[in-house]
Coordinates of C-alpha atoms in Angstrom, one line a residue:
X10 CA -32.2 -25.9 0.8
X11 CA -30.9 -22.3 0.7
X12 CA -32.7 -19.5 2.6
X13 CA -31.7 -15.9 3.0
X14 CA -32.5 -13.8 6.1
X15 CA -32.0 -10.1 6.5
X16 CA -34.3 -9.2 9.5
X17 CA -35.1 -10.8 12.8
X18 CA -37.0 -10.1 16.0
X19 CA -35.2 -8.7 19.0
X20 CA -34.7 -10.6 22.2
X21 CA -34.3 -9.4 25.8
X22 CA -30.9 -7.8 26.3
X23 CA -28.4 -7.5 29.1
X24 CA -27.5 -4.2 30.7
X25 CA -25.5 -2.0 28.4
X26 CA -26.5 -3.9 25.3
X27 CA -28.7 -2.5 22.5
X28 CA -31.7 -4.3 21.2
X29 CA -32.2 -4.0 17.4
X30 CA -34.6 -5.3 14.9
X31 CA -32.8 -5.1 11.6
X32 CA -29.2 -6.1 11.3
X33 CA -26.7 -3.2 10.9
X34 CA -26.7 -1.4 7.6
X35 CA -24.9 -3.4 5.0
X36 CA -24.9 -6.6 7.1
X37 CA -26.7 -9.7 5.9
X38 CA -27.3 -13.2 7.2
X39 CA -27.7 -16.1 4.9
X40 CA -28.5 -19.7 5.8
X41 CA -27.6 -22.9 4.0
X42 CA -29.5 -25.8 5.5
X43 CA -28.2 -29.2 4.5
X44 CA -28.2 -31.1 7.8
X45 CA -25.0 -32.5 9.1
X46 CA -21.9 -32.6 7.0
X47 CA -21.1 -35.8 5.2
X48 CA -18.6 -38.3 6.6
X49 CA -15.1 -38.4 5.0
X50 CA -12.0 -40.6 5.0
X51 CA -9.0 -41.2 2.7
X52 CA -11.2 -43.2 0.3
X53 CA -13.8 -40.4 0.3
X54 CA -11.9 -37.2 1.1
X55 CA -13.6 -34.0 2.2
X56 CA -12.0 -31.9 -0.5
X57 CA -11.4 -32.6 -4.2
X58 CA -9.2 -30.6 -6.5
X59 CA -11.2 -28.6 -9.0
X60 CA -8.6 -26.3 -10.4
X61 CA -9.6 -26.8 -14.1
X62 CA -13.3 -26.5 -13.4
X63 CA -12.8 -23.2 -11.6
X64 CA -10.8 -21.7 -14.5
X65 CA -7.5 -21.6 -12.6
X66 CA -5.4 -23.9 -14.8
X67 CA -2.2 -22.0 -15.7
X68 CA -2.7 -19.4 -13.1
X69 CA 0.4 -19.1 -10.8
X70 CA 0.7 -17.5 -7.4
X71 CA 2.7 -17.8 -4.1
X72 CA 0.1 -15.7 -2.3
X73 CA -3.6 -15.0 -2.7
X74 CA -6.5 -13.2 -1.1
X75 CA -10.2 -14.0 -1.3
X76 CA -12.4 -10.9 -1.4
X77 CA -15.7 -9.9 -3.0
X78 CA -14.3 -7.1 -5.2
X79 CA -17.4 -6.2 -7.1
X80 CA -19.9 -6.6 -4.3
X81 CA -22.1 -9.2 -6.1
X82 CA -22.0 -11.6 -3.2
X83 CA -19.5 -14.0 -4.8
X84 CA -15.9 -14.1 -3.5
X85 CA -13.2 -13.2 -6.1
X86 CA -9.5 -14.0 -6.0
X87 CA -6.3 -11.9 -6.3
X88 CA -3.4 -14.2 -7.1
X89 CA 0.1 -12.9 -6.8
X90 CA 3.6 -14.3 -7.1
X91 CA 4.5 -11.7 -4.4
X92 CA 7.3 -10.2 -6.5
X93 CA 9.9 -8.1 -4.7
X94 CA 12.2 -6.9 -7.4
X95 CA 10.1 -7.7 -10.5
X96 CA 7.2 -6.0 -12.2
X97 CA 4.6 -7.3 -14.6
X98 CA 5.8 -6.8 -18.2
X99 CA 2.8 -6.5 -20.5
X100 CA 5.0 -6.1 -23.6
X101 CA 6.2 -9.7 -23.2
X102 CA 2.9 -10.9 -21.7
X103 CA 4.7 -11.7 -18.4
X104 CA 2.4 -11.3 -15.4
X105 CA 3.0 -11.9 -11.8
X106 CA -0.5 -10.9 -10.7
X107 CA -4.0 -11.9 -11.7
X108 CA -7.4 -10.5 -10.7
X109 CA -9.8 -13.5 -11.0
X110 CA -13.5 -12.6 -10.8
X111 CA -16.0 -15.2 -9.8
X112 CA -18.5 -15.4 -12.7
X113 CA -21.1 -17.8 -14.1
X114 CA -19.5 -19.7 -16.9
X115 CA -21.3 -22.4 -18.8
X116 CA -23.9 -22.9 -16.1
X117 CA -21.5 -23.0 -13.1
X118 CA -19.2 -20.7 -11.2
X119 CA -15.7 -20.2 -12.4
X120 CA -13.0 -17.5 -12.3
X121 CA -12.4 -15.2 -15.2
X122 CA -9.3 -13.2 -15.6
X123 CA -10.2 -9.5 -15.5
X124 CA -6.9 -8.1 -14.5
X125 CA -6.7 -5.4 -17.1
X126 CA -10.2 -4.2 -16.6
X127 CA -9.7 -4.1 -12.8
X128 CA -7.3 -1.2 -13.0
X129 CA -5.4 -2.8 -10.0
X130 CA -2.3 -3.8 -12.0
X131 CA -1.0 -0.3 -12.7
X132 CA 2.4 1.0 -11.5
X133 CA 3.2 4.2 -9.7
X134 CA 4.2 5.7 -13.1
X135 CA 0.6 5.1 -14.4
X136 CA 1.8 2.4 -16.8
X137 CA 0.5 -1.2 -16.9
X138 CA 2.2 -3.7 -14.7
X139 CA 2.4 -3.9 -10.9
X140 CA 5.3 -4.6 -8.5
X141 CA 3.3 -5.0 -5.4
X142 CA 3.8 -8.0 -3.0
X143 CA 0.5 -8.2 -1.1
X144 CA -3.1 -7.0 -0.8
X145 CA -5.6 -6.6 2.0
X146 CA -9.0 -5.0 1.8
X147 CA -11.4 -2.7 3.8
X148 CA -13.8 0.1 3.0
X149 CA -11.5 3.0 3.6
X150 CA -13.7 5.7 2.0
X151 CA -17.0 4.7 3.5
X152 CA -18.9 4.1 0.2
X153 CA -19.8 0.5 1.0
X154 CA -17.3 -1.5 -1.1
X155 CA -13.8 -3.0 -0.5
X156 CA -10.8 -0.9 -1.3
X157 CA -7.3 -2.3 -1.3
X158 CA -4.0 -1.7 0.3
X159 CA -1.2 -2.8 -2.0
X160 CA 2.1 -3.4 -0.2
X161 CA 5.7 -3.3 -1.4
X162 CA 8.5 -5.3 0.2
X163 CA 11.8 -3.7 -0.8
X164 CA 14.9 -3.4 1.3
X165 CA 17.5 -0.7 1.0
X166 CA 20.2 -3.2 -0.1
X167 CA 18.3 -3.9 -3.4
X168 CA 18.0 -1.8 -6.5
X169 CA 14.7 0.0 -6.7
X170 CA 14.0 -1.5 -10.1
X171 CA 10.2 -1.2 -10.2
X172 CA 9.8 2.2 -8.5
X173 CA 6.8 0.7 -6.7
X174 CA 5.5 2.0 -3.4
X175 CA 2.8 1.1 -0.8
X176 CA -0.5 2.3 -2.2
X177 CA -4.3 2.5 -1.8
X178 CA -6.6 1.6 -4.6
X179 CA -10.2 2.8 -4.3
X180 CA -13.0 0.6 -5.6
X181 CA -15.9 2.0 -7.7
X182 CA -18.2 -0.8 -6.3
X183 CA -17.9 -2.9 -9.4
X184 CA -14.4 -4.2 -9.0
X185 CA -12.6 -1.4 -10.9
X186 CA -9.8 0.3 -8.9
X187 CA -8.1 3.7 -9.1
X188 CA -4.8 4.4 -7.3
X189 CA -4.9 7.2 -4.8
X190 CA -2.1 9.5 -6.1
X191 CA -0.8 10.4 -2.7
X192 CA -2.1 8.2 0.0
X193 CA 0.5 9.0 2.7
X194 CA 1.8 5.4 2.6
X195 CA 4.5 6.1 0.0
X196 CA 7.3 7.1 2.4
X197 CA 10.7 5.4 1.9
X198 CA 11.0 4.1 5.4
X199 CA 7.9 2.0 4.8
X200 CA 9.1 0.2 1.7
X201 CA 10.1 -3.0 3.5
X202 CA 6.5 -3.9 4.3
X203 CA 6.1 -7.6 5.0
X204 CA 2.5 -7.7 6.1
X205 CA -0.6 -5.5 6.7
X206 CA -3.9 -5.6 8.6
X207 CA -6.8 -3.2 8.6
X208 CA -8.5 -2.4 12.0
X209 CA -9.8 0.6 13.8
X210 CA -7.8 2.2 16.7
X211 CA -9.7 5.5 17.5
X212 CA -13.4 4.8 17.3
X213 CA -14.1 7.2 14.4
X214 CA -15.5 4.4 12.2
X215 CA -12.7 4.7 9.6
X216 CA -10.4 1.8 9.0
X217 CA -6.8 2.3 10.1
X218 CA -3.8 0.3 8.9
X219 CA -1.2 -1.7 10.8
X220 CA 2.0 -2.5 8.9
X221 CA 4.9 -4.8 9.9
X222 CA 8.3 -4.2 8.4
X223 CA 11.2 -6.4 7.3
X224 CA 14.9 -5.7 7.6
X225 CA 16.0 -2.3 6.3
X226 CA 18.9 -4.0 4.5
X227 CA 19.0 -7.8 4.8
X228 CA 22.2 -8.9 6.4
X229 CA 22.3 -6.0 8.8
X230 CA 20.6 -5.9 12.3
X231 CA 18.2 -3.0 11.9
X232 CA 14.6 -3.3 10.6
X233 CA 12.1 -0.9 9.2
X234 CA 9.9 -1.4 12.3
X235 CA 6.1 -1.5 12.6
X236 CA 4.0 1.4 11.6
X237 CA 0.4 2.6 12.4
X238 CA -1.5 4.7 10.0
X239 CA -4.8 6.4 10.8
X240 CA -7.3 6.5 8.0
X241 CA -8.7 9.9 7.0
X242 CA -11.9 8.5 5.3
X243 CA -11.0 9.5 1.7
X244 CA -8.3 6.9 0.9
X245 CA -5.4 8.8 2.5
X246 CA -3.6 7.9 5.7
X247 CA -1.5 9.7 8.3
X248 CA 1.4 8.1 10.0
X249 CA 0.5 7.9 13.7
X250 CA 3.6 5.9 14.9
X251 CA 5.6 8.8 16.2
X252 CA 5.6 9.1 20.0
X253 CA 4.0 5.7 20.6
X254 CA 5.5 2.4 21.8
X255 CA 5.5 1.4 18.1
X256 CA 8.1 4.1 17.4
X257 CA 11.0 1.9 18.2
X258 CA 14.7 2.8 18.3
X259 CA 17.2 1.5 15.7
X260 CA 19.0 -1.8 16.3
X261 CA 22.7 -1.2 15.8
X262 CA 24.5 -3.7 18.0
X263 CA 24.1 -7.2 19.2
X264 CA 23.3 -5.9 22.6
X265 CA 20.5 -3.8 21.2
X266 CA 18.7 -7.0 20.2
X267 CA 17.8 -7.7 23.8
X268 CA 16.2 -4.3 24.3
X269 CA 12.5 -4.6 23.8
X270 CA 12.2 -1.0 22.6
X271 CA 14.4 -1.8 19.6
X272 CA 13.3 -2.7 16.1
X273 CA 13.3 -6.3 15.0
X274 CA 12.3 -7.9 11.6
X275 CA 8.6 -8.9 11.3
X276 CA 6.9 -11.2 8.8
X277 CA 3.3 -11.1 9.9
X278 CA 0.8 -8.4 11.0
X279 CA -2.3 -9.4 13.0
X280 CA -5.0 -7.2 14.7
X281 CA -7.6 -8.5 17.1
X282 CA -9.1 -7.6 20.5
X283 CA -7.6 -10.3 22.7
X284 CA -8.5 -8.6 26.1
X285 CA -12.1 -7.9 25.0
X286 CA -11.9 -4.2 26.0
X287 CA -13.4 -3.0 22.7
X288 CA -10.1 -1.9 21.1
X289 CA -7.7 -4.0 19.1
X290 CA -4.3 -5.3 20.0
X291 CA -1.6 -4.9 17.2
X292 CA 0.6 -7.9 16.8
X293 CA 3.9 -8.3 15.0
X294 CA 5.0 -11.9 14.2
X295 CA 8.8 -11.6 14.4
X296 CA 11.5 -13.4 12.4
X297 CA 15.1 -14.2 13.4
X298 CA 14.1 -16.3 16.5
X299 CA 13.3 -13.1 18.3
X300 CA 10.3 -11.8 20.4
X301 CA 6.9 -11.4 18.9
X302 CA 5.4 -8.0 19.8
X303 CA 1.9 -7.1 20.9
X304 CA 0.8 -3.5 21.4
X305 CA -2.3 -2.7 23.5
X306 CA -4.0 0.7 24.0
X307 CA -4.1 0.7 27.8
X308 CA -5.3 3.8 29.6
X309 CA -5.1 5.8 26.3
X310 CA -1.5 5.0 25.6
X311 CA 0.1 2.3 23.5
X312 CA 2.0 -0.3 25.6
X313 CA 4.0 -3.3 24.3
X314 CA 2.7 -6.3 26.3
X315 CA 4.0 -9.3 24.4
X316 CA 6.0 -10.6 27.3
X317 CA 3.3 -10.0 29.9
X318 CA 0.8 -11.7 27.7
X319 CA 2.9 -14.8 27.2
X320 CA 2.9 -14.6 23.4
X321 CA 6.4 -13.3 22.7
X322 CA 8.3 -16.6 22.9
X323 CA 8.2 -19.8 24.8
X324 CA 10.1 -20.2 28.1
X325 CA 12.8 -22.6 26.8
X326 CA 16.2 -20.8 26.6
X327 CA 18.4 -23.9 26.8
X328 CA 20.6 -23.8 23.7
X329 CA 22.8 -26.8 24.5
X330 CA 21.1 -28.8 21.7
X331 CA 21.8 -26.2 19.1
X332 CA 24.2 -27.6 16.4
X333 CA 25.7 -24.2 15.8
X334 CA 26.6 -24.0 19.4
X335 CA 28.1 -27.6 19.3
X336 CA 30.3 -26.6 16.4
X337 CA 31.5 -23.5 18.2
X338 CA 32.3 -25.6 21.2
X339 CA 34.6 -27.9 19.2
X340 CA 36.9 -24.9 18.8
X341 CA 36.2 -23.2 22.1
X342 CA 35.6 -24.1 25.8
X343 CA 31.9 -24.0 26.6
X344 CA 29.6 -24.0 29.6
X345 CA 27.1 -25.5 29.4
X346 CA 28.4 -28.5 27.4
X347 CA 26.5 -29.1 24.2
X348 CA 24.2 -32.1 24.2
X349 CA 24.7 -32.8 20.5
X350 CA 27.8 -33.5 18.4
X351 CA 28.9 -31.2 15.6
X352 CA 30.8 -33.7 13.4
X353 CA 31.8 -30.9 11.0
X354 CA 28.2 -30.0 10.2
X355 CA 29.0 -26.3 10.0
X356 CA 31.7 -23.7 10.7
X357 CA 32.3 -22.7 14.3
X358 CA 31.7 -19.1 13.4
X359 CA 28.0 -19.5 13.0
X360 CA 27.5 -19.2 16.8
X361 CA 28.2 -15.7 18.1
X362 CA 28.6 -15.5 21.9
X363 CA 26.9 -12.5 23.3
X364 CA 24.3 -12.6 20.5
X365 CA 23.3 -16.1 19.7
X366 CA 22.7 -16.9 23.4
X367 CA 20.6 -13.8 24.1
X368 CA 17.0 -14.6 25.3
X369 CA 15.8 -12.5 22.3
X370 CA 17.5 -14.9 19.9
X371 CA 16.1 -18.1 21.5
X372 CA 12.5 -17.6 20.4
X373 CA 10.9 -18.4 17.1
X374 CA 10.8 -17.5 13.4
X375 CA 7.1 -16.5 13.5
X376 CA 5.7 -16.0 10.0
X377 CA 2.0 -15.8 10.9
X378 CA -0.1 -15.3 14.0
X379 CA -3.7 -16.5 13.7
X380 CA -6.3 -15.0 16.0
X381 CA -9.5 -17.0 16.6
X382 CA -11.5 -18.6 19.3
X383 CA -10.2 -22.2 19.1
X384 CA -11.9 -23.6 22.2
X385 CA -15.3 -21.9 22.0
X386 CA -14.9 -20.2 25.4
X387 CA -15.7 -16.7 24.2
X388 CA -12.2 -15.2 23.9
X389 CA -9.7 -15.0 21.1
X390 CA -6.8 -17.4 21.1
X391 CA -3.6 -17.3 19.0
X392 CA -1.7 -19.8 16.8
X393 CA 1.9 -19.0 15.9
X394 CA 3.1 -20.6 12.6
X395 CA 6.9 -20.9 12.8
X396 CA 9.8 -22.1 10.7
X397 CA 11.9 -24.4 12.8
X398 CA 15.0 -26.5 12.0
X399 CA 16.5 -29.6 13.6
X400 CA 19.9 -28.0 13.9
X401 CA 18.4 -25.2 16.2
X402 CA 17.5 -27.7 18.9
X403 CA 14.8 -27.2 21.5
X404 CA 15.5 -23.5 22.0
X405 CA 13.7 -22.7 18.7
X406 CA 10.0 -22.2 19.2
X407 CA 7.7 -24.7 17.4
X408 CA 4.3 -23.7 15.9
X409 CA 1.9 -23.7 18.8
X410 CA -1.6 -22.9 20.0
X411 CA -1.8 -20.3 22.7
X412 CA -5.1 -20.3 24.7
X413 CA -6.4 -17.1 26.2
X414 CA -7.6 -16.9 29.8
X415 CA -10.1 -14.1 28.8
X416 CA -7.9 -11.2 29.9
X417 CA -5.4 -11.4 27.0
X418 CA -2.9 -13.6 28.8
X419 CA -2.0 -16.8 27.0
X420 CA -0.9 -20.3 27.9
X421 CA 1.1 -22.4 25.4
X422 CA -0.4 -25.8 24.7
X423 CA 1.8 -28.8 24.4
X424 CA 1.8 -30.1 20.8
X425 CA 2.2 -33.8 21.9
X426 CA -0.7 -33.5 24.3
X427 CA -3.2 -31.7 22.1
X428 CA -2.4 -33.6 18.9
X429 CA -0.7 -30.8 16.9
X430 CA 2.7 -32.5 16.8
X431 CA 4.0 -33.5 13.4
X432 CA 5.4 -36.8 12.1
X433 CA 9.1 -36.4 11.2
X434 CA 11.5 -38.6 9.2
X435 CA 13.0 -41.0 11.8
X436 CA 16.7 -40.2 12.5
X437 CA 16.9 -37.6 9.7
X438 CA 17.5 -33.9 9.6
X439 CA 14.1 -32.2 9.6
X440 CA 12.6 -28.8 8.9
X441 CA 9.2 -27.3 9.8
X442 CA 8.4 -24.6 7.2
X443 CA 5.2 -23.3 8.7
X444 CA 4.6 -19.9 7.1
X445 CA 0.8 -19.5 7.0
X446 CA -2.2 -21.0 8.8
X447 CA -5.9 -20.6 9.2
X448 CA -8.5 -21.6 11.8
X449 CA -11.9 -22.3 10.2
X450 CA -14.6 -24.9 10.5
X451 CA -14.3 -27.1 7.4
X452 CA -16.9 -29.7 8.5
X453 CA -19.4 -27.1 10.0
X454 CA -19.7 -28.8 13.4
X455 CA -19.2 -25.5 15.2
X456 CA -15.5 -26.0 16.1
X457 CA -12.7 -24.3 14.2
X458 CA -10.2 -26.7 12.6
X459 CA -6.5 -25.8 11.8
X460 CA -5.0 -25.7 8.3
X461 CA -1.2 -25.3 8.4
X462 CA 0.9 -24.4 5.4
X463 CA 4.2 -26.3 5.9
X464 CA 6.4 -25.6 2.9
X465 CA 9.8 -25.2 1.2
X466 CA 11.5 -28.2 2.7
X467 CA 11.5 -32.0 2.1
X468 CA 8.5 -33.8 3.5
X469 CA 6.5 -30.6 3.9
X470 CA 2.8 -30.3 2.9
X471 CA -0.5 -28.9 3.9
X472 CA -1.6 -30.2 7.3
X473 CA -5.2 -30.3 8.3
X474 CA -6.1 -30.9 12.0
X475 CA -9.7 -31.6 13.0
X476 CA -10.8 -29.9 16.3
X477 CA -11.9 -32.6 18.6
X478 CA -13.9 -30.3 20.9
X479 CA -12.1 -31.5 24.0
X480 CA -8.9 -29.5 23.6
X481 CA -7.3 -32.1 21.3
X482 CA -6.8 -32.2 17.5
X483 CA -6.6 -35.1 15.1
X484 CA -4.5 -34.9 11.9
X485 CA -6.8 -35.2 8.9
X486 CA -4.4 -34.2 6.1
X487 CA -5.0 -37.3 4.0
X488 CA -8.7 -37.7 4.9
X489 CA -9.5 -34.2 3.9
X490 CA -7.5 -34.4 0.7
X491 CA -5.6 -31.2 1.7
X492 CA -2.2 -32.8 1.9
X493 CA -0.7 -30.9 -1.0
X494 CA 3.1 -31.0 -1.0
X495 CA 5.1 -27.8 -0.9
X496 CA 2.2 -25.4 -0.8
X497 CA 2.7 -21.6 -0.7
X498 CA -0.2 -19.2 -0.2
X499 CA -3.5 -19.8 1.4
X500 CA -7.0 -18.4 0.9
X501 CA -10.3 -19.8 2.4
X502 CA -13.8 -18.8 1.4
X503 CA -17.2 -20.2 0.3
X504 CA -16.5 -19.5 -3.3
X505 CA -19.6 -21.4 -4.6
X506 CA -22.0 -20.3 -1.8
X507 CA -23.0 -23.8 -1.0
X508 CA -22.4 -23.1 2.7
X509 CA -19.0 -24.8 3.3
X510 CA -15.5 -23.4 2.9
X511 CA -13.2 -24.1 0.0
X512 CA -9.4 -23.7 -0.1
X513 CA -7.0 -22.2 -2.6
X514 CA -3.3 -22.6 -2.5
X515 CA -0.2 -22.0 -4.6
X516 CA 2.9 -24.0 -5.0
X517 CA 6.5 -23.4 -3.8
X518 CA 9.5 -23.8 -6.0
X519 CA 11.9 -22.8 -3.3
X520 CA 15.0 -24.8 -2.6
X521 CA 15.8 -28.3 -4.0
X522 CA 13.4 -31.2 -3.8
X523 CA 10.2 -29.3 -4.8
X524 CA 7.8 -31.3 -6.9
X525 CA 6.6 -28.2 -8.7
X526 CA 8.1 -26.4 -11.8
X527 CA 6.1 -23.2 -11.2
X528 CA 3.8 -21.6 -8.6
X529 CA 0.7 -23.4 -9.9
X530 CA -2.6 -22.5 -8.2
X531 CA -4.8 -25.3 -6.8
X532 CA -8.5 -25.0 -6.0
X533 CA -9.9 -27.5 -3.4
X534 CA -13.6 -27.7 -3.4
X535 CA -15.3 -28.8 -0.1
X536 CA -17.8 -31.6 -0.7
X537 CA -19.0 -32.1 2.8
X538 CA -22.0 -29.8 2.7
X539 CA -23.8 -29.2 6.0
X540 CA -25.6 -26.3 7.6
X541 CA -24.2 -22.9 8.2
X542 CA -25.0 -19.2 8.5
X543 CA -23.0 -16.7 6.4
X544 CA -22.7 -13.2 7.9
X545 CA -21.4 -10.5 5.5
X546 CA -20.8 -6.8 5.5
X547 CA -18.9 -6.6 8.8
X548 CA -16.2 -4.0 9.4
X549 CA -12.7 -5.2 10.5
X550 CA -12.6 -6.0 14.2
X551 CA -16.3 -6.5 14.6
X552 CA -17.0 -9.2 17.2
X553 CA -19.7 -11.8 16.6
X554 CA -21.1 -14.2 19.1
X555 CA -23.5 -16.9 17.8
X556 CA -25.3 -19.3 20.0
X557 CA -26.5 -22.4 18.1
X558 CA -26.7 -26.2 18.6
X559 CA -26.1 -25.8 22.4
X560 CA -22.8 -23.8 22.0
X561 CA -21.7 -20.3 21.6
X562 CA -19.1 -19.5 18.9
X563 CA -17.1 -16.3 18.9
X564 CA -15.6 -14.6 15.8
X565 CA -13.9 -11.4 14.8
X566 CA -14.1 -10.0 11.3
X567 CA -10.6 -9.8 9.9
X568 CA -8.9 -7.0 8.1
X569 CA -6.1 -9.3 6.9
X570 CA -3.4 -11.0 8.9
X571 CA -0.2 -13.0 8.7
X572 CA 2.6 -13.3 6.2
X573 CA 2.1 -11.1 3.1
X574 CA -1.4 -10.1 4.2
X575 CA -3.6 -13.1 4.2
X576 CA -7.3 -12.2 3.7
X577 CA -10.0 -15.0 3.7
X578 CA -13.0 -13.0 2.6
X579 CA -14.7 -10.5 4.9
X580 CA -17.8 -12.7 5.4
X581 CA -18.0 -15.2 8.3
X582 CA -19.1 -18.8 7.7
X583 CA -20.6 -20.2 11.0
X584 CA -21.1 -23.9 11.2
X585 CA -24.4 -24.9 12.8
X586 CA -23.7 -28.7 13.4
X587 CA -26.7 -29.7 11.3
X588 CA -29.2 -27.2 12.6
X589 CA -30.9 -24.5 10.4
X590 CA -31.3 -21.9 13.1
X591 CA -29.5 -20.0 15.8
X592 CA -30.6 -19.1 19.3
X593 CA -28.9 -15.8 19.6
X594 CA -26.7 -13.4 17.6
X595 CA -24.7 -10.6 19.2
X596 CA -22.7 -8.1 17.1
X597 CA -20.1 -5.7 18.8
X598 CA -18.2 -3.2 16.7
X599 CA -14.9 -2.0 17.9
X600 CA -15.4 0.9 20.4
X601 CA -19.2 0.2 20.2
X602 CA -22.0 -1.4 22.2
X603 CA -23.3 -4.9 21.7
X604 CA -26.5 -5.3 19.8
X605 CA -28.4 -8.6 20.2
X606 CA -30.8 -10.0 17.6
X607 CA -32.2 -13.1 19.3
X608 CA -33.2 -16.2 17.4
X609 CA -32.8 -16.3 13.6
X610 CA -33.9 -19.2 11.5
X611 CA -33.6 -20.2 7.9
X612 CA -37.3 -21.3 8.0
X613 CA -38.3 -17.7 8.7
X614 CA -38.0 -17.0 5.0

């Protein structure tokens, strides 16, 4: 049974909260009432692959975003191979991007390639073919549809073959895009863009843009640094980095690396309000086993608070189990003594005293930071997805859940204790290639589960962990059917509007041992059903609190996050644990007051 609800009666409100009858303009609530989700196991997995049925056979991508591009209520897909030095070549029918629109085909939903008609795959020279690496969406010009940021990852050490630049594409409301000729994002220093996220930092109702940069020239120490751009409301942006804590100094020497005011390479951009003060924190997920950064707008001034918040790195700085250190110690006297043996595994020059032993080089390779309420306590927690290698030893950070105490201070959870530890080949060299992750409720029981993209190395695959509601997780990779080997790219959305969340991934061909010959896209259709409420039309950063089935769930609408700008639709799917009603709904925009809407029920319509 499907029911749509747009209006509701108000309920008594707390002091400082605004009572409202209709939902905010452009926001809609939609119920799907199917009782509790079905049971599942390895013989009857939760997901089944439906790539052919969804029209995605032959489509390739290493990254994808799920957004409703034409505002028809059905989530579309932009699939990209994330090219860095390559552009689409229409003359040879070579395409690294595809705009796949969700249409009715033969009595069912399927994706149709409308790349050419979309206008999105056009270069800076106005000719067909794009060289962009990523996309995230927001309504940057206030006309009610989703416009797109298209990012370019290009370092100074590579030839500028494509001539591409960061850009904004404005939507006409029907999924047709036009590039803003001069958006203010084209500057050379911003070319090495690794990730992007829309948010709002100044309370003017116009989306702003947070960018995280990669190395200026890979192999050197300096990076392009993070950048904050303020939206002007017409598709143009102004760089607001100068004079803030984000305006970091160059990194020129090994000693500079340990200076928190210096630039360091980033791979992921995340924005969310972790201290619940009504303004967002800006997060850089940093590469090179260095500190993650978090900028907070305290007392009207941006401050970097990653260390104080406990999210920059774990506390383990013991490098005695690092194999590079052990190999260095075979040729040099060392204190402390290494706890592992080199046995000729690598040259002694890989370890650089005065650099490799810096605290800022004993953290993690963080590719993505997820922000979501994992424990249903009303605040936003973090999950760091890290690449980690056996040779690095215990000093390298593992992927980990960080729980928020409500003030924006985090405590790292032990993976062995909460069930998020991985099985590894016994006695063998191992790698954890965790580059992307998502927290979402795949069985609609009201608790967010974890999907982790572990890729690019032997024995890597998608990992699904079911949230056990008691602070522990159970690995469900095989039982969900989401155990795809060597995945790359991740998008989550209710593509068929049946109330549960589907998953799209790509395939990695990196390194030896991959089972894939190309970046084939895979569509996994959720077959569990269940009851949920879908809330659409929310601006990035909007907080939503839903009380249903005896619990309160907290969400924040995302403007994109993580490696290469992951974007899992702008609509929220809220699991109702078999119920077809909610007891209360509260919506809080960034810099705004909370509006409460009381009880909503699918049976009201």
